[in-house]
CSV table of C-alpha atoms in Angstrom, one decimal:
chain,number,residue,atom,x,y,z
A,9,VAL,CA,37.6,71.9,81.6
A,10,ARG,CA,39.2,74.2,78.8
A,11,LYS,CA,41.6,76.2,82.6
A,12,GLY,CA,42.4,71.5,83.3
A,13,LEU,CA,43.3,71.0,79.8
A,14,PHE,CA,45.4,74.1,78.9
A,15,LEU,CA,47.5,73.6,82.1
A,16,LEU,CA,47.8,69.9,81.4
A,17,ALA,CA,49.5,71.0,78.3
A,18,ALA,CA,51.6,73.4,79.6
A,19,LEU,CA,52.4,70.9,81.9
A,20,VAL,CA,53.8,68.4,79.1
A,21,ALA,CA,54.9,70.7,77.1
A,22,GLY,CA,57.6,72.3,80.2
A,23,ASN,CA,58.1,68.1,81.0
A,24,LEU,CA,58.9,67.6,76.8
A,25,TRP,CA,61.2,71.1,76.8
A,26,GLU,CA,63.4,70.2,79.6
A,27,ALA,CA,63.8,67.4,79.0
A,28,LEU,CA,65.0,67.1,75.3
A,29,SER,CA,67.2,70.7,76.1
A,30,GLN,CA,70.1,68.6,76.8
A,31,PRO,CA,74.1,70.1,78.2
A,32,GLN,CA,76.4,69.4,75.7
A,33,TYR,CA,79.6,68.6,77.1
A,34,THR,CA,83.3,68.6,75.9
A,35,PRO,CA,85.5,65.4,75.0
A,36,GLY,CA,88.3,64.4,76.6
A,37,ASP,CA,91.3,65.8,77.8
A,38,ALA,CA,94.7,64.1,76.1
A,39,HIS,CA,96.9,65.5,79.0
A,40,ARG,CA,94.1,64.3,81.5
A,41,ALA,CA,94.5,60.8,79.5
A,42,GLY,CA,98.5,60.6,80.1
A,43,LEU,CA,97.7,61.3,84.2
A,44,GLN,CA,94.9,58.0,83.5
A,45,CYS,CA,96.8,56.2,82.5
A,46,PHE,CA,100.0,56.7,84.5
A,47,ALA,CA,97.3,56.0,87.5
A,48,GLU,CA,97.2,53.1,86.4
A,49,GLN,CA,100.7,52.4,85.7
A,50,VAL,CA,100.8,53.2,90.0
A,51,LEU,CA,97.6,51.6,90.6
A,52,ALA,CA,99.2,48.4,89.1
A,53,ARG,CA,101.9,48.5,91.8
A,54,THR,CA,100.6,49.6,95.1
A,55,LYS,CA,98.2,47.6,97.2
A,56,PRO,CA,94.5,47.7,98.6
A,57,GLY,CA,96.0,50.1,102.0
A,58,GLU,CA,99.0,52.3,101.4
A,59,SER,CA,99.4,56.0,101.0
A,60,VAL,CA,100.4,57.1,97.2
A,61,HIS,CA,101.6,61.0,97.3
A,62,PHE,CA,101.7,62.8,93.9
A,63,ILE,CA,103.4,65.4,93.4
A,64,LEU,CA,101.7,67.4,89.7
A,65,PRO,CA,102.0,70.5,88.4
A,66,VAL,CA,100.0,73.3,89.3
A,67,ASN,CA,97.8,73.3,85.8
A,68,ASP,CA,95.8,69.7,86.7
A,69,ALA,CA,94.6,70.9,90.8
A,70,ASP,CA,91.3,70.1,89.3
A,71,GLY,CA,90.8,73.3,91.8
A,72,GLY,CA,92.4,71.5,95.0
A,73,LEU,CA,90.3,68.6,94.2
A,74,ILE,CA,92.8,66.7,92.1
A,75,ASN,CA,93.1,64.6,95.0
A,76,HIS,CA,89.6,63.4,95.0
A,77,ARG,CA,89.5,62.5,91.0
A,78,LEU,CA,92.5,60.2,91.4
A,79,ARG,CA,91.1,58.5,94.2
A,80,TYR,CA,88.3,57.0,91.4
A,81,ALA,CA,91.8,55.9,89.0
A,82,LEU,CA,93.0,54.2,92.5
A,83,PRO,CA,90.1,51.9,94.2
A,84,GLY,CA,91.3,51.4,98.1
A,85,ARG,CA,94.8,53.8,98.6
A,86,TYR,CA,95.0,56.8,100.4
A,87,VAL,CA,95.6,59.4,97.7
A,88,SER,CA,96.7,62.6,98.6
A,89,THR,CA,99.0,65.1,96.2
A,90,ASN,CA,100.9,68.2,96.8
A,91,LEU,CA,98.0,70.0,95.6
A,92,ASP,CA,94.7,69.2,98.0
A,93,MET,CA,92.3,71.9,99.0
A,94,PHE,CA,92.5,69.9,102.3
A,95,PRO,CA,95.5,68.7,102.5
A,96,THR,CA,96.3,65.2,105.2
A,97,HIS,CA,98.6,64.2,107.3
A,98,ARG,CA,98.4,60.7,106.9
A,99,PRO,CA,102.5,59.4,105.5
A,100,PRO,CA,102.5,58.2,102.0
A,101,ASP,CA,104.6,54.8,101.7
A,102,TRP,CA,104.4,55.7,97.9
A,103,THR,CA,105.6,59.1,96.3
A,104,ALA,CA,104.3,59.4,92.4
A,105,THR,CA,106.1,62.2,90.2
A,106,TRP,CA,104.8,62.9,87.0
A,107,THR,CA,106.6,64.6,84.1
A,108,GLY,CA,104.1,63.8,81.8
A,109,GLY,CA,102.0,61.9,78.7
A,110,CYS,CA,101.7,58.0,80.9
A,111,GLU,CA,105.4,58.7,82.5
A,112,GLY,CA,106.4,59.9,86.2
A,113,SER,CA,108.4,57.7,88.7
A,114,LEU,CA,106.2,55.7,91.7
A,115,THR,CA,110.1,55.5,94.7
A,116,ARG,CA,108.9,54.2,98.0
B,290,MET,CA,72.0,45.0,82.3
B,291,ILE,CA,72.1,41.0,84.5
B,292,ALA,CA,71.5,43.3,87.6
B,293,VAL,CA,68.7,44.2,86.4
B,294,ALA,CA,67.2,41.1,85.8
B,295,VAL,CA,68.4,39.2,89.4
B,296,MET,CA,66.6,42.4,90.8
B,297,ALA,CA,63.5,42.6,88.4
B,298,ALA,CA,63.6,38.4,89.3
B,299,ALA,CA,63.9,38.5,92.9
B,300,GLY,CA,61.2,41.7,93.8
B,301,TRP,CA,58.9,39.8,90.9
B,302,LEU,CA,58.8,37.1,93.3
B,303,TYR,CA,58.2,39.1,96.3
B,304,THR,CA,55.4,41.0,94.6
B,305,ARG,CA,54.5,39.8,91.5
B,306,ARG,CA,54.4,42.9,90.0
B,307,LEU,CA,56.9,45.0,87.9
B,308,ALA,CA,56.7,48.1,89.0
B,309,GLU,CA,57.7,46.9,93.0
B,310,GLY,CA,59.5,44.3,91.8
B,311,MET,CA,62.6,46.6,90.3
B,312,LEU,CA,62.3,48.7,93.7
B,313,VAL,CA,62.2,45.4,95.9
B,314,GLY,CA,65.0,43.7,93.5
B,315,GLY,CA,67.1,47.1,93.6
B,316,ILE,CA,67.1,46.4,97.8
B,317,LEU,CA,67.1,42.7,98.2
B,318,ALA,CA,70.7,42.9,96.3
B,319,ALA,CA,71.9,45.7,98.0
B,320,ALA,CA,71.5,43.7,101.6
B,321,ALA,CA,72.4,41.2,99.4
B,322,LEU,CA,75.9,42.5,99.2
B,323,ALA,CA,75.7,44.1,102.6
B,324,ALA,CA,75.2,41.0,104.8
B,325,LEU,CA,77.7,39.2,102.8
B,326,SER,CA,80.1,41.6,104.0
B,327,LEU,CA,79.2,42.0,107.8
B,328,VAL,CA,78.8,37.8,108.0
B,329,GLY,CA,82.7,38.5,106.3
B,330,VAL,CA,82.4,36.7,103.1
B,331,SER,CA,83.9,37.9,100.0
B,332,TRP,CA,81.7,38.9,97.3
B,333,SER,CA,81.9,36.9,93.9
B,334,PRO,CA,78.7,36.0,91.2
B,335,PHE,CA,78.4,32.5,93.6
B,336,THR,CA,77.9,34.2,96.5
B,337,LEU,CA,75.2,37.0,95.6
B,338,ALA,CA,73.3,34.5,93.8
B,339,ALA,CA,73.7,31.9,97.1
B,340,ALA,CA,72.8,35.5,99.0
B,341,LEU,CA,70.1,36.4,96.8
B,342,ALA,CA,68.0,33.1,97.3
B,343,ILE,CA,67.8,32.5,100.9
B,344,PHE,CA,66.5,36.0,100.9
B,345,THR,CA,63.9,35.2,98.3
B,346,LEU,CA,63.5,32.5,99.6
B,347,PRO,CA,60.8,33.5,102.5
B,348,ALA,CA,58.7,35.2,98.5
B,349,ILE,CA,57.1,31.8,99.1
B,350,ARG,CA,55.2,32.2,102.1
B,351,VAL,CA,55.3,36.6,101.5
B,352,ALA,CA,53.9,36.5,98.0
B,353,ALA,CA,50.8,35.3,98.3
B,354,GLY,CA,49.6,38.2,100.5
B,355,PHE,CA,49.7,40.4,97.3
B,356,SER,CA,46.7,41.3,95.1
B,357,ARG,CA,46.8,40.4,92.0
B,358,PRO,CA,48.6,42.3,89.2
B,359,ALA,CA,46.5,44.6,87.5
B,360,LYS,CA,45.4,43.5,83.7
B,361,ALA,CA,48.5,45.1,81.6
B,362,GLY,CA,48.3,46.2,77.5
B,363,ARG,CA,44.5,47.2,76.7
B,364,TYR,CA,46.3,51.0,77.1
B,365,ALA,CA,49.7,49.7,75.7
B,366,LEU,CA,49.8,52.0,73.1
B,367,PHE,CA,48.9,55.3,76.1
B,368,HIS,CA,52.7,54.7,78.0
B,369,LEU,CA,54.6,55.0,73.8
B,370,PRO,CA,55.3,58.6,74.1
B,371,THR,CA,56.7,57.8,78.5
B,372,ALA,CA,58.7,54.7,76.9
B,373,ALA,CA,60.0,57.1,74.5
B,374,LEU,CA,61.3,59.7,76.7
B,375,VAL,CA,62.8,56.6,79.0
B,376,ALA,CA,63.9,55.6,75.5
B,377,TRP,CA,65.7,58.9,74.9
B,378,HIS,CA,67.4,59.2,78.9
B,379,VAL,CA,69.3,56.2,77.9
B,380,ARG,CA,70.7,57.5,75.4
B,381,ASN,CA,71.2,61.1,77.3
B,382,ALA,CA,73.0,59.3,80.2
B,383,LEU,CA,75.0,57.2,78.7
B,384,ARG,CA,77.1,59.7,76.9
B,385,PRO,CA,80.3,59.0,77.4
B,386,GLU,CA,81.8,62.3,78.2
B,387,LEU,CA,79.7,61.6,81.4
B,388,TRP,CA,81.7,58.6,82.3
B,389,ASP,CA,84.8,59.6,80.9
B,390,TRP,CA,87.8,60.4,83.8
B,391,THR,CA,89.7,62.7,81.9
B,392,ASN,CA,86.4,65.4,80.9
B,393,TRP,CA,87.1,66.0,85.0
B,394,LEU,CA,82.7,67.9,84.5
B,395,ILE,CA,82.3,70.0,87.8
B,396,SER,CA,78.6,68.6,87.2
B,397,ARG,CA,80.3,65.3,87.5
B,398,ARG,CA,82.0,65.4,90.3
B,399,ASP,CA,80.1,63.8,92.7
B,400,PHE,CA,79.6,61.0,90.8
B,401,PHE,CA,83.6,60.1,90.6
B,402,PHE,CA,84.2,61.1,94.6
B,403,ILE,CA,81.8,59.8,96.2
B,404,TRP,CA,78.7,56.7,94.9
B,405,GLY,CA,80.9,55.9,91.6
B,406,TYR,CA,84.1,56.0,94.2
B,407,LYS,CA,82.2,54.2,96.7
B,408,ALA,CA,80.7,51.0,94.8
B,409,ARG,CA,84.7,50.8,92.8
B,410,LEU,CA,86.2,50.8,96.0
B,411,PHE,CA,83.5,48.1,97.6
B,412,PHE,CA,84.4,46.0,93.9
B,413,THR,CA,87.8,45.9,94.6
B,414,PHE,CA,88.2,45.0,98.6
B,415,HIS,CA,85.2,43.4,97.8
B,416,GLY,CA,82.7,44.2,100.3
B,417,ILE,CA,82.8,47.1,102.0
B,418,PRO,CA,86.1,47.7,103.6
B,419,TRP,CA,84.8,49.2,107.2
B,420,SER,CA,88.0,50.9,108.6
B,421,PHE,CA,88.9,52.7,105.1
B,422,LEU,CA,86.2,54.3,105.3
B,423,ARG,CA,86.5,55.2,108.3
B,424,GLY,CA,89.9,56.5,107.3
B,425,LEU,CA,88.8,59.2,104.6
B,426,PRO,CA,88.2,62.4,104.3
B,427,SER,CA,84.5,64.1,105.3
B,428,ASP,CA,85.2,67.2,102.5
B,429,PHE,CA,83.9,65.6,99.7
B,430,THR,CA,83.3,62.0,99.7
B,431,HIS,CA,81.8,62.3,102.8
B,432,PRO,CA,82.2,59.0,104.5
B,433,ASP,CA,79.3,58.9,106.5
B,434,TYR,CA,76.2,58.9,104.3
B,435,PRO,CA,74.1,55.8,103.5
B,436,LEU,CA,75.8,52.5,101.5
B,437,LEU,CA,72.6,51.8,99.6
B,438,VAL,CA,73.7,53.2,96.7
B,439,PRO,CA,77.2,52.3,95.6
B,440,LEU,CA,75.5,48.5,97.2
B,441,LEU,CA,73.2,48.6,94.0
B,442,PHE,CA,75.8,50.4,91.7
B,443,ASP,CA,78.0,47.1,92.9
B,444,ALA,CA,75.7,44.0,92.1
B,445,ASP,CA,76.4,44.2,87.9
B,446,ALA,CA,79.4,44.5,88.2
B,447,VAL,CA,80.1,42.0,90.6
B,448,LEU,CA,77.6,39.5,89.6
B,449,THR,CA,79.4,39.8,86.1
B,450,ASN,CA,83.6,40.6,88.2
B,451,ALA,CA,84.2,43.9,85.9
B,452,TRP,CA,83.5,47.5,86.5
B,453,HIS,CA,81.8,48.9,83.6
B,454,PRO,CA,79.5,51.9,85.0
B,455,ALA,CA,77.9,52.8,82.2
B,456,TRP,CA,75.7,50.8,80.9
B,457,SER,CA,75.2,48.4,84.6
B,458,ILE,CA,74.6,52.1,86.4
B,459,VAL,CA,72.3,53.6,83.7
B,460,ALA,CA,71.0,50.5,83.8
B,461,ILE,CA,69.9,50.8,87.7
B,462,ASP,CA,68.6,53.9,87.6
B,463,THR,CA,66.7,54.0,84.7
B,464,THR,CA,64.8,51.1,85.9
B,465,LEU,CA,63.7,52.4,89.0
B,466,ALA,CA,62.4,55.2,87.8
B,467,ALA,CA,60.1,53.4,85.7
B,468,ALA,CA,59.2,51.6,88.3
B,469,LEU,CA,58.3,54.7,89.9
B,470,LEU,CA,56.8,55.3,86.9
B,471,GLY,CA,54.2,52.0,86.8
B,472,ILE,CA,53.4,53.2,90.8
B,473,VAL,CA,52.8,56.9,89.8
B,474,TYR,CA,50.7,55.6,87.1
B,475,LYS,CA,48.7,52.7,88.8
B,476,SER,CA,48.5,56.0,91.7
B,477,LEU,CA,46.1,57.8,88.9
B,478,ARG,CA,44.4,55.2,88.0
B,479,ASP,CA,42.6,55.1,91.3
B,480,ASP,CA,41.3,58.6,90.4
B,481,PHE,CA,41.1,59.2,86.6
B,482,ASP,CA,40.5,57.0,83.6
B,483,PRO,CA,43.3,55.4,81.8
B,484,LEU,CA,44.7,57.9,79.1
B,485,PHE,CA,44.6,60.7,80.9
B,486,ALA,CA,46.3,58.7,83.8
B,487,ALA,CA,48.7,58.1,81.0
B,488,ALA,CA,49.0,61.8,80.1
B,489,GLY,CA,49.9,62.7,83.4
B,490,THR,CA,52.6,60.2,84.3
B,491,PHE,CA,54.4,61.6,80.4
B,492,ALA,CA,53.9,64.8,82.4
B,493,LEU,CA,55.7,63.3,85.1
B,494,THR,CA,59.1,61.1,83.4
B,495,GLY,CA,61.4,64.0,84.3
B,496,SER,CA,60.5,63.6,87.9
B,497,ALA,CA,61.4,61.2,87.5
B,498,LEU,CA,64.1,60.2,85.5
B,499,LEU,CA,66.9,63.0,86.5
B,500,PRO,CA,69.8,63.5,84.7
B,501,TRP,CA,72.0,63.5,87.6
B,502,VAL,CA,73.8,60.2,86.4
B,503,GLY,CA,75.4,58.1,88.6
B,504,PHE,CA,74.2,59.7,92.0
B,505,ALA,CA,72.6,59.0,94.3
B,506,GLU,CA,69.8,61.1,93.3
B,507,GLY,CA,67.4,58.8,90.9
B,508,PRO,CA,67.2,55.7,93.7
B,509,LEU,CA,66.4,58.2,96.7
B,510,VAL,CA,63.0,59.9,94.1
B,511,ALA,CA,62.3,56.3,93.6
B,512,TYR,CA,62.2,55.4,96.5
B,513,GLY,CA,60.9,58.4,98.6
B,514,GLY,CA,58.6,59.2,95.9
B,515,ALA,CA,57.7,55.6,95.4
B,516,ALA,CA,57.0,55.9,99.8
B,517,ALA,CA,54.9,58.3,99.3
B,518,LEU,CA,53.1,57.4,97.0
B,519,MET,CA,52.0,53.6,98.7
B,520,LEU,CA,51.5,55.7,102.0
B,521,ARG,CA,49.1,57.7,100.2
B,522,ARG,CA,47.0,55.1,98.7
B,523,GLY,CA,47.4,53.3,102.2
B,524,ARG,CA,49.7,50.5,100.9
B,525,VAL,CA,51.6,50.3,104.5
B,526,GLY,CA,54.2,47.6,103.7
B,527,PHE,CA,55.2,49.0,100.1
B,528,GLY,CA,55.6,52.2,102.3
B,529,ILE,CA,57.7,50.9,104.7
B,530,VAL,CA,60.1,49.0,102.6
B,531,PHE,CA,60.9,52.1,100.2
B,532,LEU,CA,61.2,54.7,102.3
B,533,SER,CA,63.5,52.4,104.5
B,534,ALA,CA,64.9,52.2,100.9
B,535,ALA,CA,64.9,56.4,100.1
B,536,ALA,CA,67.0,56.3,103.8
B,537,MET,CA,69.7,54.7,102.9
B,538,ALA,CA,69.9,55.7,100.1
B,539,LYS,CA,71.5,59.5,100.9
B,540,ASN,CA,71.2,61.9,104.3
B,541,GLU,CA,68.3,63.5,102.4
B,542,GLY,CA,65.9,60.1,103.0
B,543,ILE,CA,66.4,60.1,106.0
B,544,ALA,CA,64.9,63.7,106.5
B,545,LEU,CA,62.4,62.6,103.9
B,546,ALA,CA,61.1,60.3,106.0
B,547,VAL,CA,61.7,62.7,109.1
B,548,ALA,CA,60.0,65.1,106.5
B,549,MET,CA,56.6,62.2,105.6
B,550,ALA,CA,56.2,61.1,109.2
B,551,ILE,CA,55.2,64.6,110.8
B,552,ALA,CA,53.0,64.9,107.3
B,553,LEU,CA,51.3,61.5,108.5
B,554,ALA,CA,51.7,63.1,112.1
B,555,THR,CA,49.3,66.6,110.8
B,556,THR,CA,45.9,64.2,110.2
B,557,ALA,CA,44.3,61.6,112.4
B,558,GLU,CA,43.9,59.1,109.2
B,559,GLY,CA,48.1,59.5,109.2
B,560,ARG,CA,48.2,59.3,112.4
B,561,ARG,CA,46.1,56.1,112.2
B,562,ILE,CA,49.7,54.7,109.7
B,563,LEU,CA,52.6,56.7,111.9
B,564,PRO,CA,52.9,54.1,114.1
B,565,LYS,CA,53.4,50.8,111.9
B,566,LEU,CA,56.5,52.9,110.7
B,567,TRP,CA,58.1,51.8,113.0
B,568,PRO,CA,60.9,49.2,110.8
B,569,VAL,CA,61.7,53.0,109.1
B,570,ALA,CA,63.3,54.1,112.4
B,571,VAL,CA,65.2,51.2,113.3
B,572,VAL,CA,66.7,50.8,110.5
B,573,ILE,CA,68.3,55.0,110.5
B,574,GLY,CA,68.5,53.7,114.4
B,575,GLY,CA,70.2,51.3,113.2
B,576,TRP,CA,72.9,52.9,110.6
B,577,LEU,CA,72.9,56.4,112.9
B,578,ALA,CA,74.2,53.9,115.2
B,579,VAL,CA,77.5,52.2,113.0
B,580,ARG,CA,77.5,56.3,111.3
B,581,SER,CA,78.5,57.0,114.8
B,582,THR,CA,82.1,56.5,113.9
B,583,MET,CA,82.1,58.3,110.3
B,584,PRO,CA,83.3,62.1,109.6
B,585,THR,CA,80.9,64.2,109.2
B,586,ASP,CA,81.0,68.1,108.6
B,587,LEU,CA,77.1,69.9,109.1
B,588,PHE,CA,78.0,70.3,113.0
B,589,SER,CA,81.1,71.2,112.9
B,590,GLY,CA,83.0,74.5,114.5
B,591,PRO,CA,80.4,77.1,115.9
B,592,VAL,CA,77.3,75.9,113.9
B,593,LEU,CA,75.9,78.8,115.8
B,594,ALA,CA,78.0,81.8,114.5
B,595,ARG,CA,77.6,80.3,110.5
B,596,ILE,CA,73.8,80.9,110.6
B,597,GLY,CA,74.0,85.0,110.4
B,598,HIS,CA,76.7,85.0,108.4
B,599,ASN,CA,75.2,82.6,106.0
B,600,LEU,CA,71.2,83.9,106.3
B,601,ALA,CA,72.6,87.1,104.7
B,602,ASP,CA,73.6,85.4,102.0
B,603,PHE,CA,70.0,83.4,101.5
B,604,PRO,CA,69.5,86.3,98.8
B,605,HIS,CA,72.9,86.5,96.4
B,606,ALA,CA,72.9,82.7,96.5
B,607,PHE,CA,69.5,82.0,95.1
B,608,ALA,CA,69.4,84.5,92.9
B,609,THR,CA,69.8,83.2,89.8
B,610,VAL,CA,69.9,79.4,90.6
B,611,PRO,CA,66.8,77.6,88.8
B,612,THR,CA,64.7,73.9,90.6
B,613,HIS,CA,64.5,71.6,89.0
B,614,GLN,CA,61.8,71.4,86.2
B,615,PRO,CA,61.3,75.0,86.4
B,616,VAL,CA,58.0,75.2,84.2
B,617,VAL,CA,57.2,71.9,85.6
B,618,TRP,CA,57.1,73.4,89.3
B,619,LEU,CA,55.6,77.0,88.1
B,620,VAL,CA,52.6,75.0,85.6
B,621,SER,CA,52.1,72.1,88.7
B,622,LEU,CA,52.3,75.1,91.7
B,623,ILE,CA,49.4,76.8,89.0
B,624,ALA,CA,47.7,74.2,89.3
B,625,ILE,CA,47.2,73.1,93.2
B,626,VAL,CA,46.0,77.5,93.2
B,627,LEU,CA,43.6,76.8,90.7
B,628,GLY,CA,42.5,73.0,91.9
B,629,THR,CA,39.5,72.7,94.5
B,630,ARG,CA,41.8,69.2,95.9
B,631,ARG,CA,44.6,69.0,97.6
B,632,GLU,CA,47.3,66.3,98.2
B,633,GLY,CA,47.7,66.9,101.6
B,634,PHE,CA,50.0,64.7,102.2
B,635,LEU,CA,52.4,65.5,99.4
B,636,LEU,CA,53.2,69.1,99.5
B,637,THR,CA,53.6,69.3,103.9
B,638,ALA,CA,55.9,66.6,103.4
B,639,ALA,CA,57.4,68.3,100.9
B,640,ALA,CA,57.1,71.6,101.9
B,641,ILE,CA,58.6,70.1,105.4
B,642,GLN,CA,61.9,68.9,103.4
B,643,ILE,CA,62.7,71.7,101.8
B,644,LEU,CA,62.8,73.9,104.8
B,645,PHE,CA,65.2,71.4,106.3
B,646,TYR,CA,67.7,72.4,102.4
B,647,LEU,CA,67.2,75.0,103.5
B,648,ALA,CA,68.2,75.0,107.4
B,649,ALA,CA,70.9,73.0,106.1
B,650,TYR,CA,72.0,75.4,104.0
B,651,ALA,CA,72.0,78.0,106.6
B,652,ILE,CA,74.2,75.9,109.0
B,653,THR,CA,76.6,75.1,106.0
B,654,PRO,CA,80.2,75.2,107.2
B,655,LEU,CA,80.3,75.8,103.5
B,656,ASP,CA,80.3,78.9,101.1
B,657,VAL,CA,76.7,79.5,100.8
B,658,VAL,CA,76.4,80.5,97.6
B,659,GLY,CA,78.5,77.8,96.2
B,660,HIS,CA,76.9,75.4,97.9
B,661,VAL,CA,73.7,76.7,96.8
B,662,ASN,CA,74.3,76.7,93.5
B,663,GLY,CA,76.1,73.8,93.1
B,664,SER,CA,73.1,71.5,94.6
B,665,TRP,CA,69.8,73.7,94.9
B,666,PRO,CA,68.4,71.8,91.4
B,667,ARG,CA,69.4,68.7,92.7
B,668,LEU,CA,67.8,68.6,96.1
B,669,THR,CA,64.8,70.3,94.6
B,670,SER,CA,64.3,67.1,92.1
B,671,HIS,CA,63.9,65.5,95.2
B,672,VAL,CA,60.7,66.6,96.0
B,673,THR,CA,59.4,67.5,92.1
B,674,ILE,CA,57.5,64.1,91.8
B,675,PHE,CA,55.4,65.5,95.1
B,676,LEU,CA,54.4,68.9,93.5
B,677,ALA,CA,54.0,67.4,90.3
B,678,TYR,CA,51.8,64.5,91.3
B,679,SER,CA,50.0,67.5,93.3
B,680,GLY,CA,49.9,69.3,90.1
B,681,VAL,CA,48.4,66.3,87.6
B,682,THR,CA,45.7,65.2,90.4
B,683,SER,CA,44.2,69.0,90.5
B,684,ILE,CA,44.3,68.9,86.1
B,685,GLY,CA,42.2,66.3,87.0
B,686,THR,CA,39.5,67.2,89.3
B,687,MET,CA,39.6,69.8,87.3
B,688,LEU,CA,38.6,68.2,84.1
B,689,LYS,CA,36.1,65.9,85.7
B,690,ARG,CA,33.9,68.5,86.2
């Protein structure tokens, strides 16, 4: 019985300790908020099913996965960038060039 | 939030029980959205409500087949610590940093790349855009993954006509986990007194309330864990429904169904249950037929050539990465070894599932060290409830002596 009580206490304590130790996160990034704002503009000016190729600064590659980040911000659009880890070969309907903040150009 | 209430109500009509009802209701909502998409009806609050009404009509006849609800409230105070941890989980899951697109957290990639992305994509199209999905790359989006989870995440967005992922997904994820904990308590009550069952349930909260909110892990563990406990109790009907849902939550859920089938085949009692699980095989077979047109990456390239190279990297890959809830794993394993009671079905299924994961690492086309470090805690969370439940019953049996 004593062994059982000790194990139960250890199990409860282990569960509690792991539940209470939460990782800390930093708040959002203002520079990326600009890209998010620009992506929202691109979303408003394009239609579902169209493809958009983004031209971005090298620092915003997110390890070559920035296309996936932008895909979430532009649901229904095929998104590629100049920084993709796995480049796609779909010809873009649009080219979106981000120049910082909420600014940039969108051309056919 | 609305979706949770609708799911609970729809499921309750079938089951007359809150925990099982919530899990069934989630399936009904996802199935209603999938059915609307299959017949070409655009998603809207009205069409979803109508589809759900049609789906719950058979409940008038079916509900009579389920047992009466258990008496509630008598031991409610025993559950206060568990309720407190559920509230703590909700508080943590709602932290804005987790849902902020600008954060680019590596640990949140699967939400923005896969589960949240697909849910938002479907919501944008008011249905499942099959041809668009086929055009997506398989690198990180995984268009070949089953669709139950994005459909679950869409229920609230469709009913409210707005995409607000944090509140709606946290509500669904937490309610499914709480439903699993309800089933854990009932299963423990089969063998133990209310106080120990409540303490055991509290010890298992971290096995059900996972930190990866917005991923498929929560629904997979809720449905997979519930299926295992139902099959263990001989409740085959619920076992079939929940195991089918687990298989449709994630590819790992399909592996879990196979693992449970193998585990059942190892005992005479299990072999009597096994043929009754044919609907699960039909669901998985149907999905695999649909999926055959989607790009997939696991078996791409020279699979055999990768095995030797990846196996050689295993010691390095597993050197520093822990399981999910390592203390709970350790204590549970000690209790199982020291105890006289063995949860043969749960432990066999968990061991086979872990072997499947090790095999997947052996053939992965990705860098195996990075793959293991990025996924091992999450993958082990799929079976933590199996192991921890076994640990709790071993401890309970020690205390009975």
